[in-house]
Amino acid sequence: MRALTWQGKRDVRVETVPDPRIEDPTDIVVRITSTGICGSDLHLYEVLGPYLDPGDILGHEPMGVVEEVGPEVTSLVPGDRVVIPFNVSCGDCFMCGQGLQSQCETTQVRERGTGAALFGYTKLYGQVPGGQAELMRVPFGDRLPIKVPHGPADDRFVYLSDVLPTAWQAVEYAAIPPGGSVTVLGLGPIGAMAARIARHRGAGLVVGVDLVNARLTRAAEHGATGLDLRRHGKGLGDAIRDLTDGRGTDAVIDAVGMEAHGAPMAKTAQHAVGLLPDALAERLMETAGMDRLAALRVAIDVVRRGGTISVSGVYGGAADPLPMLTLFDKQIQLRMGQANVRRWVDDILPLLTDEDPLGVDAFATHRLPLEEGPQAYKTFQEKQDGMIKTLLIP
Ligand SMILES: NC(=O)c1ccc[n+]([C@@H]2O[C@H](COP(=O)([O-])OP(=O)(O)OC[C@H]3O[C@@H](n4cnc5c(N)ncnc54)[C@H](O)[C@@H]3O)[C@@H](O)[C@H]2O)c1
Ligand SMILES: [Zn+2]
Ligand SMILES: [Zn+2]
């Protein structure tokens, strides 16, 4: 089959690789019909090289049609239409039972000290082959796939794999009071969808912050008050306080993560790590503070006293100092984590209708053949061509 593989920093290629097969009696194999490129894939493209091997298949936002089922799978048959959550979660363990599928105890990557394995996401998360491919092996065939009806285009359902549950969890964790206010930092797919969900669930004011025109415009079209980081810079906190009686918003959602603009020192350091041998680079990334907390620092500044910060953006590293005094003094609640995809599906499915309140049908800015994946990664990273969300079509 054809699959998009990681080869090196800013080097992904579509190659011919062996077809996946049923390995465990509860596995299924899915023929992928649409598969998203995520902001998290950009971390693989740029800084997470030490945790990848050339040839690793990327992608964790796939959907398609069941091609084959293992002998113990009872709830799916070939031809069923399914979306695959990005967490590899068993559905049966203590953590899955609590709705904490990102911590699944059956797939936790214990030798790395991390949570549930993820599709297409480095040795830190189990080095499981991903879904930017023609075919994909999926374990826990009776528990993990989300069965969806035939009929509507893939766009209607594909974001159940990641964008929708991640954005839903971001809003849930933000605990915005009814009619209250939220600042969403970063208006990529996750921030954009979180802003829509916050509006839909009754937030009175949604402030969206980014530095890309197309992203600011689109968020404004969906009811957010856009603030351009390039214009406000260090004055962003004051601009947000001006909108909220001098207090700051009730909640802040950080949908930026570790590759934030605004931390030039860290950029140099991350670049340097990219040039080191893997073993050294891994140690440095885990211990020496390659993280870039620019967005998180803004979140701490613009949240009102007693408010909540909900972090969806992915961070790494350990040594960057956090302003503990301010966090404590402002009595800020901080919630974060990888989305528990399966947990939110039943809340979201009723919104995936013809009325399309969240605008998923028109959410993708680009639909491209899988073979054009490498160029799409480059365009997405450079934020060119109005690209916000791309679906690759194998
Ligand atoms: N928690 C989860 O389960 C989960 C799931 C999916 C994605 N993510 C993470 O969420 C983040 C966003 O993902 P995405 O797909 O929307 O990616 P993206 O890269 O398209 O979006 C990030 C956006 O942040 C903007 N930005 C950069 N620096 C900023 C700053 N200082 N202030 C405000 N905006 C800034 C960028 O211009 C961009 O629009 C990534 O870190 C990704 O890894 C987490
Ligand atoms: Zn993702
Ligand atoms: Zn589990």
Short mmCIF file of C-alpha atoms and ligand atoms in Angstrom, two decimals:
data_model
loop_
_atom_site.label_atom_id
_atom_site.label_comp_id
_atom_site.label_asym_id
_atom_site.label_seq_id
_atom_site.Cartn_x
_atom_site.Cartn_y
_atom_site.Cartn_z
CA MET A 1 0.00 0.00 0.00
CA ARG A 2 0.97 3.67 -0.17
CA ALA A 3 1.64 5.49 3.09
CA LEU A 4 3.04 8.81 4.24
CA THR A 5 6.27 8.15 6.16
CA TRP A 6 8.59 10.26 8.26
CA GLN A 7 12.14 10.34 6.94
CA GLY A 8 13.79 13.22 8.79
CA LYS A 9 13.29 16.79 9.90
CA ARG A 10 10.86 18.44 7.45
CA ASP A 11 11.12 15.34 5.26
CA VAL A 12 8.03 13.14 4.83
CA ARG A 13 7.50 10.95 1.78
CA VAL A 14 4.76 8.77 0.37
CA GLU A 15 6.19 5.29 -0.12
CA THR A 16 5.08 1.77 -0.92
CA VAL A 17 5.10 -0.32 2.28
CA PRO A 18 3.72 -3.77 3.24
CA ASP A 19 -0.04 -3.92 3.83
CA PRO A 20 -1.06 -4.19 7.49
CA ARG A 21 -2.62 -7.49 8.52
CA ILE A 22 -4.81 -8.84 11.30
CA GLU A 23 -2.33 -9.72 14.08
CA ASP A 24 -4.63 -10.13 17.04
CA PRO A 25 -8.09 -11.77 16.92
CA THR A 26 -9.75 -8.48 17.93
CA ASP A 27 -7.99 -6.39 15.24
CA ILE A 28 -9.67 -4.88 12.23
CA VAL A 29 -8.12 -3.47 9.05
CA VAL A 30 -9.65 -0.27 7.69
CA ARG A 31 -9.43 1.07 4.14
CA ILE A 32 -8.87 4.78 4.74
CA THR A 33 -11.04 7.21 2.79
CA SER A 34 -10.06 10.52 4.49
CA THR A 35 -7.26 11.32 6.90
CA GLY A 36 -6.42 14.68 8.49
CA ILE A 37 -3.13 16.45 8.98
CA CYS A 38 -2.96 17.79 12.55
CA GLY A 39 -0.96 20.55 14.21
CA SER A 40 0.51 17.71 16.29
CA ASP A 41 1.97 16.26 13.09
CA LEU A 42 3.91 19.50 12.72
CA HIS A 43 5.71 18.72 16.00
CA LEU A 44 6.87 15.46 14.37
CA TYR A 45 7.88 17.37 11.27
CA GLU A 46 9.93 19.90 13.20
CA VAL A 47 11.09 18.96 16.70
CA LEU A 48 10.24 15.37 17.66
CA GLY A 49 12.71 13.71 15.28
CA PRO A 50 14.63 12.05 18.13
CA TYR A 51 11.56 9.88 18.79
CA LEU A 52 10.96 8.73 15.22
CA ASP A 53 12.63 6.26 12.87
CA PRO A 54 12.78 6.77 9.11
CA GLY A 55 9.83 4.90 7.62
CA ASP A 56 7.41 5.46 10.53
CA ILE A 57 3.88 5.92 9.16
CA LEU A 58 2.29 9.14 10.43
CA GLY A 59 -1.33 10.18 10.87
CA HIS A 60 -3.92 9.89 13.62
CA GLU A 61 -7.11 11.39 12.16
CA PRO A 62 -8.43 8.69 9.83
CA MET A 63 -11.77 7.28 8.82
CA GLY A 64 -12.76 4.72 6.27
CA VAL A 65 -14.46 1.44 5.56
CA VAL A 66 -13.79 -1.83 7.36
CA GLU A 67 -11.87 -4.13 5.02
CA GLU A 68 -11.33 -7.14 7.25
CA VAL A 69 -12.16 -8.18 10.83
CA GLY A 70 -10.36 -10.56 13.19
CA PRO A 71 -12.12 -13.79 14.24
CA GLU A 72 -13.20 -12.41 17.63
CA VAL A 73 -14.71 -9.15 16.38
CA THR A 74 -18.49 -9.30 16.71
CA SER A 75 -19.79 -5.73 16.30
CA LEU A 76 -18.32 -4.79 12.90
CA VAL A 77 -18.38 -6.40 9.48
CA PRO A 78 -16.52 -5.53 6.29
CA GLY A 79 -18.21 -2.56 4.65
CA ASP A 80 -19.04 -0.75 7.90
CA ARG A 81 -18.02 2.89 8.01
CA VAL A 82 -15.79 3.85 10.95
CA VAL A 83 -13.83 6.75 12.42
CA ILE A 84 -10.70 5.85 14.39
CA PRO A 85 -9.90 7.80 17.62
CA PHE A 86 -6.28 8.87 17.91
CA ASN A 87 -5.83 7.25 21.34
CA VAL A 88 -5.23 3.51 21.17
CA SER A 89 -7.57 2.67 24.06
CA CYS A 90 -8.98 -0.69 25.11
CA GLY A 91 -12.36 0.41 26.44
CA ASP A 92 -12.15 -2.06 29.33
CA CYS A 93 -9.52 -0.97 31.85
CA PHE A 94 -9.81 1.20 34.96
CA MET A 95 -8.82 4.39 33.11
CA CYS A 96 -11.08 3.77 30.10
CA GLY A 97 -13.88 3.12 32.62
CA GLN A 98 -13.35 6.64 34.00
CA GLY A 99 -13.44 8.22 30.55
CA LEU A 100 -9.68 8.73 30.68
CA GLN A 101 -8.90 6.92 27.44
CA SER A 102 -5.70 8.92 26.96
CA GLN A 103 -4.40 7.10 30.04
CA CYS A 104 -5.53 3.58 29.00
CA GLU A 105 -3.72 1.09 31.23
CA THR A 106 -3.70 -1.60 28.57
CA THR A 107 -1.72 0.50 26.09
CA GLN A 108 0.26 2.84 28.41
CA VAL A 109 3.82 3.09 27.18
CA ARG A 110 5.39 2.17 30.52
CA GLU A 111 9.00 2.03 29.37
CA ARG A 112 8.68 5.70 28.44
CA GLY A 113 6.52 6.66 31.40
CA THR A 114 3.77 7.98 29.13
CA GLY A 115 0.02 7.46 28.80
CA ALA A 116 -1.97 5.53 26.21
CA ALA A 117 -0.34 4.67 22.90
CA LEU A 118 -1.32 6.92 20.01
CA PHE A 119 -1.55 6.15 16.32
CA GLY A 120 1.31 7.54 14.26
CA TYR A 121 2.97 9.36 17.13
CA THR A 122 6.56 8.47 18.01
CA LYS A 123 8.28 6.04 20.35
CA LEU A 124 6.99 8.10 23.28
CA TYR A 125 3.54 6.78 22.37
CA GLY A 126 4.25 3.27 21.24
CA GLN A 127 5.45 3.81 17.65
CA VAL A 128 2.10 2.53 16.32
CA PRO A 129 1.74 2.79 12.50
CA GLY A 130 -0.54 5.71 11.66
CA GLY A 131 -3.46 6.45 9.38
CA GLN A 132 -2.07 8.63 6.57
CA ALA A 133 -2.11 5.48 4.48
CA GLU A 134 -4.35 3.39 2.29
CA LEU A 135 -4.89 0.78 5.00
CA MET A 136 -4.56 0.75 8.77
CA ARG A 137 -4.59 -1.96 11.42
CA VAL A 138 -6.79 -1.01 14.40
CA PRO A 139 -6.78 -3.02 17.64
CA PHE A 140 -9.79 -3.42 19.98
CA GLY A 141 -12.15 -3.74 17.00
CA ASP A 142 -15.24 -4.02 19.20
CA ARG A 143 -14.38 -1.09 21.48
CA LEU A 144 -12.29 1.54 19.72
CA PRO A 145 -13.73 2.36 16.26
CA ILE A 146 -16.68 4.77 16.09
CA LYS A 147 -19.30 3.36 13.73
CA VAL A 148 -20.99 6.08 11.67
CA PRO A 149 -23.78 5.91 9.08
CA HIS A 150 -23.19 5.79 5.34
CA GLY A 151 -24.47 8.77 3.39
CA PRO A 152 -22.97 12.14 4.31
CA ALA A 153 -19.48 13.02 3.03
CA ASP A 154 -16.49 12.04 5.20
CA ASP A 155 -16.16 15.67 6.34
CA ARG A 156 -19.22 15.18 8.53
CA PHE A 157 -17.56 12.56 10.73
CA VAL A 158 -13.79 12.57 10.24
CA TYR A 159 -13.13 15.17 12.95
CA LEU A 160 -14.45 12.75 15.59
CA SER A 161 -10.96 11.23 15.40
CA ASP A 162 -9.31 14.25 17.04
CA VAL A 163 -10.39 17.84 16.32
CA LEU A 164 -13.92 17.64 17.75
CA PRO A 165 -13.20 15.71 20.96
CA THR A 166 -10.01 17.70 21.57
CA ALA A 167 -11.85 21.00 21.16
CA TRP A 168 -14.81 19.69 23.19
CA GLN A 169 -12.52 18.66 26.04
CA ALA A 170 -10.77 22.04 25.87
CA VAL A 171 -14.12 23.78 26.39
CA GLU A 172 -15.26 21.30 29.04
CA TYR A 173 -12.03 21.76 31.01
CA ALA A 174 -12.26 25.56 30.60
CA ALA A 175 -15.44 25.56 32.74
CA ILE A 176 -16.75 28.82 31.23
CA PRO A 177 -19.67 30.05 33.33
CA PRO A 178 -23.01 30.47 31.47
CA GLY A 179 -22.75 33.63 29.35
CA GLY A 180 -19.13 34.02 30.45
CA SER A 181 -15.98 34.80 28.53
CA VAL A 182 -13.09 32.80 27.11
CA THR A 183 -9.89 33.64 25.28
CA VAL A 184 -8.76 31.07 22.74
CA LEU A 185 -5.04 31.32 22.01
CA GLY A 186 -4.23 29.90 18.57
CA LEU A 187 -6.84 29.59 15.82
CA GLY A 188 -5.55 26.51 14.05
CA PRO A 189 -8.05 23.66 13.69
CA ILE A 190 -8.20 23.00 17.44
CA GLY A 191 -8.56 26.62 18.55
CA ALA A 192 -11.01 27.40 15.74
CA MET A 193 -13.23 24.47 16.67
CA ALA A 194 -12.94 25.21 20.41
CA ALA A 195 -14.10 28.78 19.72
CA ARG A 196 -17.14 27.47 17.80
CA ILE A 197 -18.00 24.95 20.51
CA ALA A 198 -17.65 27.59 23.25
CA ARG A 199 -20.10 29.84 21.35
CA HIS A 200 -22.45 26.96 20.71
CA ARG A 201 -22.45 26.05 24.40
CA GLY A 202 -23.35 29.55 25.48
CA ALA A 203 -20.21 31.60 26.07
CA GLY A 204 -21.05 35.30 25.89
CA LEU A 205 -17.64 36.48 24.66
CA VAL A 206 -15.09 34.44 22.73
CA VAL A 207 -11.81 36.24 22.07
CA GLY A 208 -9.61 34.52 19.47
CA VAL A 209 -5.89 35.29 19.21
CA ASP A 210 -3.59 34.38 16.34
CA LEU A 211 -1.13 35.98 13.94
CA VAL A 212 -2.39 34.60 10.64
CA ASN A 213 -4.97 36.71 8.77
CA ALA A 214 -6.98 33.85 7.28
CA ARG A 215 -7.34 32.22 10.70
CA LEU A 216 -8.44 35.44 12.41
CA THR A 217 -10.96 36.16 9.66
CA ARG A 218 -12.48 32.71 9.81
CA ALA A 219 -12.87 32.82 13.60
CA ALA A 220 -14.54 36.23 13.33
CA GLU A 221 -17.01 34.79 10.81
CA HIS A 222 -18.00 32.30 13.50
CA GLY A 223 -18.64 34.87 16.20
CA ALA A 224 -15.23 35.34 17.84
CA THR A 225 -13.64 38.71 18.56
CA GLY A 226 -10.29 38.38 16.80
CA LEU A 227 -7.12 39.94 18.22
CA ASP A 228 -3.98 39.92 16.09
CA LEU A 229 -0.92 39.07 18.16
CA ARG A 230 1.29 40.99 15.70
CA ARG A 231 -0.64 44.16 16.43
CA HIS A 232 -1.09 43.82 20.17
CA GLY A 233 2.13 42.05 21.15
CA LYS A 234 2.85 42.69 24.81
CA GLY A 235 -0.32 44.82 25.01
CA LEU A 236 -2.52 41.76 24.44
CA GLY A 237 -3.33 41.36 28.14
CA ASP A 238 -4.53 44.97 28.35
CA ALA A 239 -6.59 44.60 25.16
CA ILE A 240 -8.36 41.58 26.67
CA ARG A 241 -8.86 43.28 30.03
CA ASP A 242 -10.38 46.26 28.19
CA LEU A 243 -13.03 43.88 26.81
CA THR A 244 -13.84 42.40 30.23
CA ASP A 245 -14.26 45.23 32.76
CA GLY A 246 -10.55 45.18 33.49
CA ARG A 247 -10.57 41.57 34.76
CA GLY A 248 -9.49 39.25 31.96
CA THR A 249 -11.61 36.39 30.62
CA ASP A 250 -13.19 33.76 32.87
CA ALA A 251 -11.25 31.08 31.02
CA VAL A 252 -8.40 30.70 28.56
CA ILE A 253 -7.88 27.85 26.15
CA ASP A 254 -4.27 27.39 25.01
CA ALA A 255 -4.47 25.79 21.57
CA VAL A 256 -0.93 26.73 20.58
CA GLY A 257 1.52 24.46 22.35
CA MET A 258 5.28 24.30 22.38
CA GLU A 259 5.98 25.81 19.00
CA ALA A 260 4.53 29.21 19.86
CA HIS A 261 5.73 32.29 18.12
CA GLY A 262 7.32 34.71 20.54
CA ALA A 263 10.10 32.67 22.13
CA PRO A 264 13.18 33.18 19.94
CA MET A 265 15.65 31.66 22.42
CA ALA A 266 13.73 28.43 22.55
CA LYS A 267 13.52 28.34 18.78
CA THR A 268 17.30 28.37 18.56
CA ALA A 269 17.53 25.70 21.24
CA GLN A 270 14.99 23.46 19.51
CA HIS A 271 16.83 23.86 16.25
CA ALA A 272 20.08 22.86 17.96
CA VAL A 273 18.41 19.77 19.43
CA GLY A 274 17.34 18.80 15.93
CA LEU A 275 21.00 18.55 14.97
CA LEU A 276 22.11 16.32 17.87
CA PRO A 277 22.37 12.50 17.85
CA ASP A 278 19.04 11.01 18.97
CA ALA A 279 20.05 9.73 22.41
CA LEU A 280 21.52 13.07 23.41
CA ALA A 281 18.65 15.03 21.91
CA GLU A 282 16.04 12.92 23.73
CA ARG A 283 17.74 13.55 27.06
CA LEU A 284 17.96 17.23 26.39
CA MET A 285 14.31 17.51 25.37
CA GLU A 286 13.11 15.70 28.48
CA THR A 287 15.32 17.45 31.02
CA ALA A 288 16.80 20.69 29.83
CA GLY A 289 13.80 22.77 28.97
CA MET A 290 13.37 22.89 25.23
CA ASP A 291 9.82 23.98 25.86
CA ARG A 292 8.48 27.33 24.83
CA LEU A 293 5.88 28.59 27.21
CA ALA A 294 5.07 31.82 25.34
CA ALA A 295 1.39 30.98 24.89
CA LEU A 296 0.99 29.57 28.39
CA ARG A 297 2.52 32.72 29.87
CA VAL A 298 -0.01 34.81 27.94
CA ALA A 299 -2.78 32.55 29.25
CA ILE A 300 -1.67 33.18 32.84
CA ASP A 301 -1.66 36.91 32.17
CA VAL A 302 -5.06 37.20 30.50
CA VAL A 303 -7.16 34.84 32.64
CA ARG A 304 -9.14 36.63 35.32
CA ARG A 305 -8.44 35.99 38.99
CA GLY A 306 -10.06 32.72 40.03
CA GLY A 307 -10.39 31.67 36.39
CA THR A 308 -9.44 28.50 34.55
CA ILE A 309 -6.76 27.74 31.98
CA SER A 310 -7.40 24.75 29.76
CA VAL A 311 -4.34 23.58 27.85
CA SER A 312 -4.80 21.55 24.66
CA GLY A 313 -1.55 22.58 23.00
CA VAL A 314 1.14 19.95 23.40
CA TYR A 315 4.15 20.78 25.56
CA GLY A 316 7.41 18.99 26.25
CA GLY A 317 10.42 19.57 28.45
CA ALA A 318 10.85 20.35 32.09
CA ALA A 319 13.05 23.28 32.98
CA ASP A 320 11.34 26.47 31.80
CA PRO A 321 10.31 28.34 34.94
CA LEU A 322 6.55 28.74 35.44
CA PRO A 323 5.35 31.89 37.20
CA MET A 324 4.12 29.98 40.26
CA LEU A 325 3.66 33.15 42.27
CA THR A 326 1.17 34.54 39.74
CA LEU A 327 -0.61 31.19 39.32
CA PHE A 328 -1.04 30.92 43.08
CA ASP A 329 -1.83 34.56 43.70
CA LYS A 330 -4.49 34.72 40.96
CA GLN A 331 -5.96 31.42 42.17
CA ILE A 332 -5.85 29.92 38.69
CA GLN A 333 -7.09 26.45 37.88
CA LEU A 334 -4.99 24.66 35.33
CA ARG A 335 -6.34 21.64 33.43
CA MET A 336 -4.74 19.89 30.51
CA GLY A 337 -4.05 16.70 28.66
CA GLN A 338 -4.39 14.64 25.57
CA ALA A 339 -8.05 14.37 24.55
CA ASN A 340 -10.00 11.36 25.77
CA VAL A 341 -11.55 10.88 22.36
CA ARG A 342 -14.07 8.12 23.08
CA ARG A 343 -15.38 9.96 26.13
CA TRP A 344 -16.91 12.88 24.23
CA VAL A 345 -18.28 11.09 21.16
CA ASP A 346 -21.83 10.70 22.49
CA ASP A 347 -21.97 14.41 23.34
CA ILE A 348 -20.77 15.44 19.88
CA LEU A 349 -22.61 13.03 17.55
CA PRO A 350 -26.00 14.78 17.95
CA LEU A 351 -24.39 17.94 16.50
CA LEU A 352 -23.23 16.22 13.31
CA THR A 353 -26.48 16.78 11.43
CA ASP A 354 -27.57 18.49 8.22
CA GLU A 355 -28.02 21.71 10.21
CA ASP A 356 -24.30 21.40 11.00
CA PRO A 357 -24.14 23.86 13.92
CA LEU A 358 -20.35 23.56 14.19
CA GLY A 359 -19.69 23.97 10.48
CA VAL A 360 -17.81 20.70 10.02
CA ASP A 361 -18.99 20.17 6.43
CA ALA A 362 -16.99 23.21 5.29
CA PHE A 363 -14.22 22.98 7.88
CA ALA A 364 -11.50 21.58 5.61
CA THR A 365 -9.73 24.26 3.59
CA HIS A 366 -7.95 21.62 1.48
CA ARG A 367 -8.72 18.09 0.25
CA LEU A 368 -5.69 16.60 -1.47
CA PRO A 369 -4.58 13.20 -2.72
CA LEU A 370 -2.32 11.30 -0.27
CA GLU A 371 0.47 11.59 -2.84
CA GLU A 372 0.47 15.36 -2.26
CA GLY A 373 0.93 14.88 1.49
CA PRO A 374 4.58 16.05 1.59
CA GLN A 375 3.73 19.38 -0.03
CA ALA A 376 0.69 19.73 2.24
CA TYR A 377 2.89 19.36 5.35
CA LYS A 378 5.13 22.13 4.05
CA THR A 379 2.24 24.46 3.18
CA PHE A 380 0.55 23.79 6.54
CA GLN A 381 3.72 24.47 8.49
CA GLU A 382 4.33 27.69 6.58
CA LYS A 383 0.65 28.65 6.94
CA GLN A 384 0.48 29.45 3.24
CA ASP A 385 -2.39 29.28 0.77
CA GLY A 386 -5.03 29.83 3.46
CA MET A 387 -4.44 26.28 4.66
CA ILE A 388 -6.06 25.59 8.02
CA LYS A 389 -7.27 22.01 7.77
CA THR A 390 -6.27 19.44 5.20
CA LEU A 391 -7.85 16.08 4.55
CA LEU A 392 -5.69 13.69 2.55
CA ILE A 393 -7.56 11.26 0.34
CA PRO A 394 -5.67 7.95 -0.12
N1 LIG B 1 -4.56 17.75 23.57
C1 LIG B 1 -4.77 17.02 22.48
O1 LIG B 1 -5.28 15.92 22.55
C2 LIG B 1 -4.40 17.59 21.16
C3 LIG B 1 -5.01 17.11 20.00
C4 LIG B 1 -4.73 17.74 18.79
C5 LIG B 1 -3.83 18.79 18.76
N2 LIG B 1 -3.23 19.20 19.91
C6 LIG B 1 -2.28 20.32 19.94
O2 LIG B 1 -3.01 21.53 19.85
C7 LIG B 1 -2.20 22.54 19.27
C8 LIG B 1 -2.95 23.18 18.11
O3 LIG B 1 -3.20 22.23 17.08
P1 LIG B 1 -3.70 22.70 15.65
O4 LIG B 1 -3.99 21.49 14.83
O5 LIG B 1 -4.78 23.71 15.80
O6 LIG B 1 -2.31 23.34 15.13
P2 LIG B 1 -1.82 24.66 14.38
O7 LIG B 1 -0.35 24.59 14.43
O8 LIG B 1 -2.50 24.79 13.07
O9 LIG B 1 -2.36 25.84 15.31
C9 LIG B 1 -1.57 26.60 16.17
C10 LIG B 1 -1.97 28.07 15.94
O10 LIG B 1 -1.34 28.87 16.96
C11 LIG B 1 -0.94 30.10 16.37
N3 LIG B 1 0.08 30.68 17.26
C12 LIG B 1 1.42 30.46 17.29
N4 LIG B 1 1.98 31.17 18.28
C13 LIG B 1 0.99 31.84 18.91
C14 LIG B 1 0.95 32.72 20.02
N5 LIG B 1 2.07 33.02 20.70
N6 LIG B 1 -0.27 33.23 20.39
C15 LIG B 1 -1.41 32.91 19.72
N7 LIG B 1 -1.41 32.06 18.64
C16 LIG B 1 -0.23 31.54 18.25
C17 LIG B 1 -0.46 29.69 14.99
O11 LIG B 1 -0.42 30.78 14.09
C18 LIG B 1 -1.51 28.63 14.60
O12 LIG B 1 -2.60 29.20 13.93
C19 LIG B 1 -0.90 21.83 18.86
O13 LIG B 1 0.08 22.01 19.88
C20 LIG B 1 -1.31 20.38 18.80
O14 LIG B 1 -0.21 19.52 19.01
C21 LIG B 1 -3.50 18.62 21.09
ZN ZN B 2 -4.16 15.45 16.12
ZN ZN B 3 -8.07 1.01 28.50
#
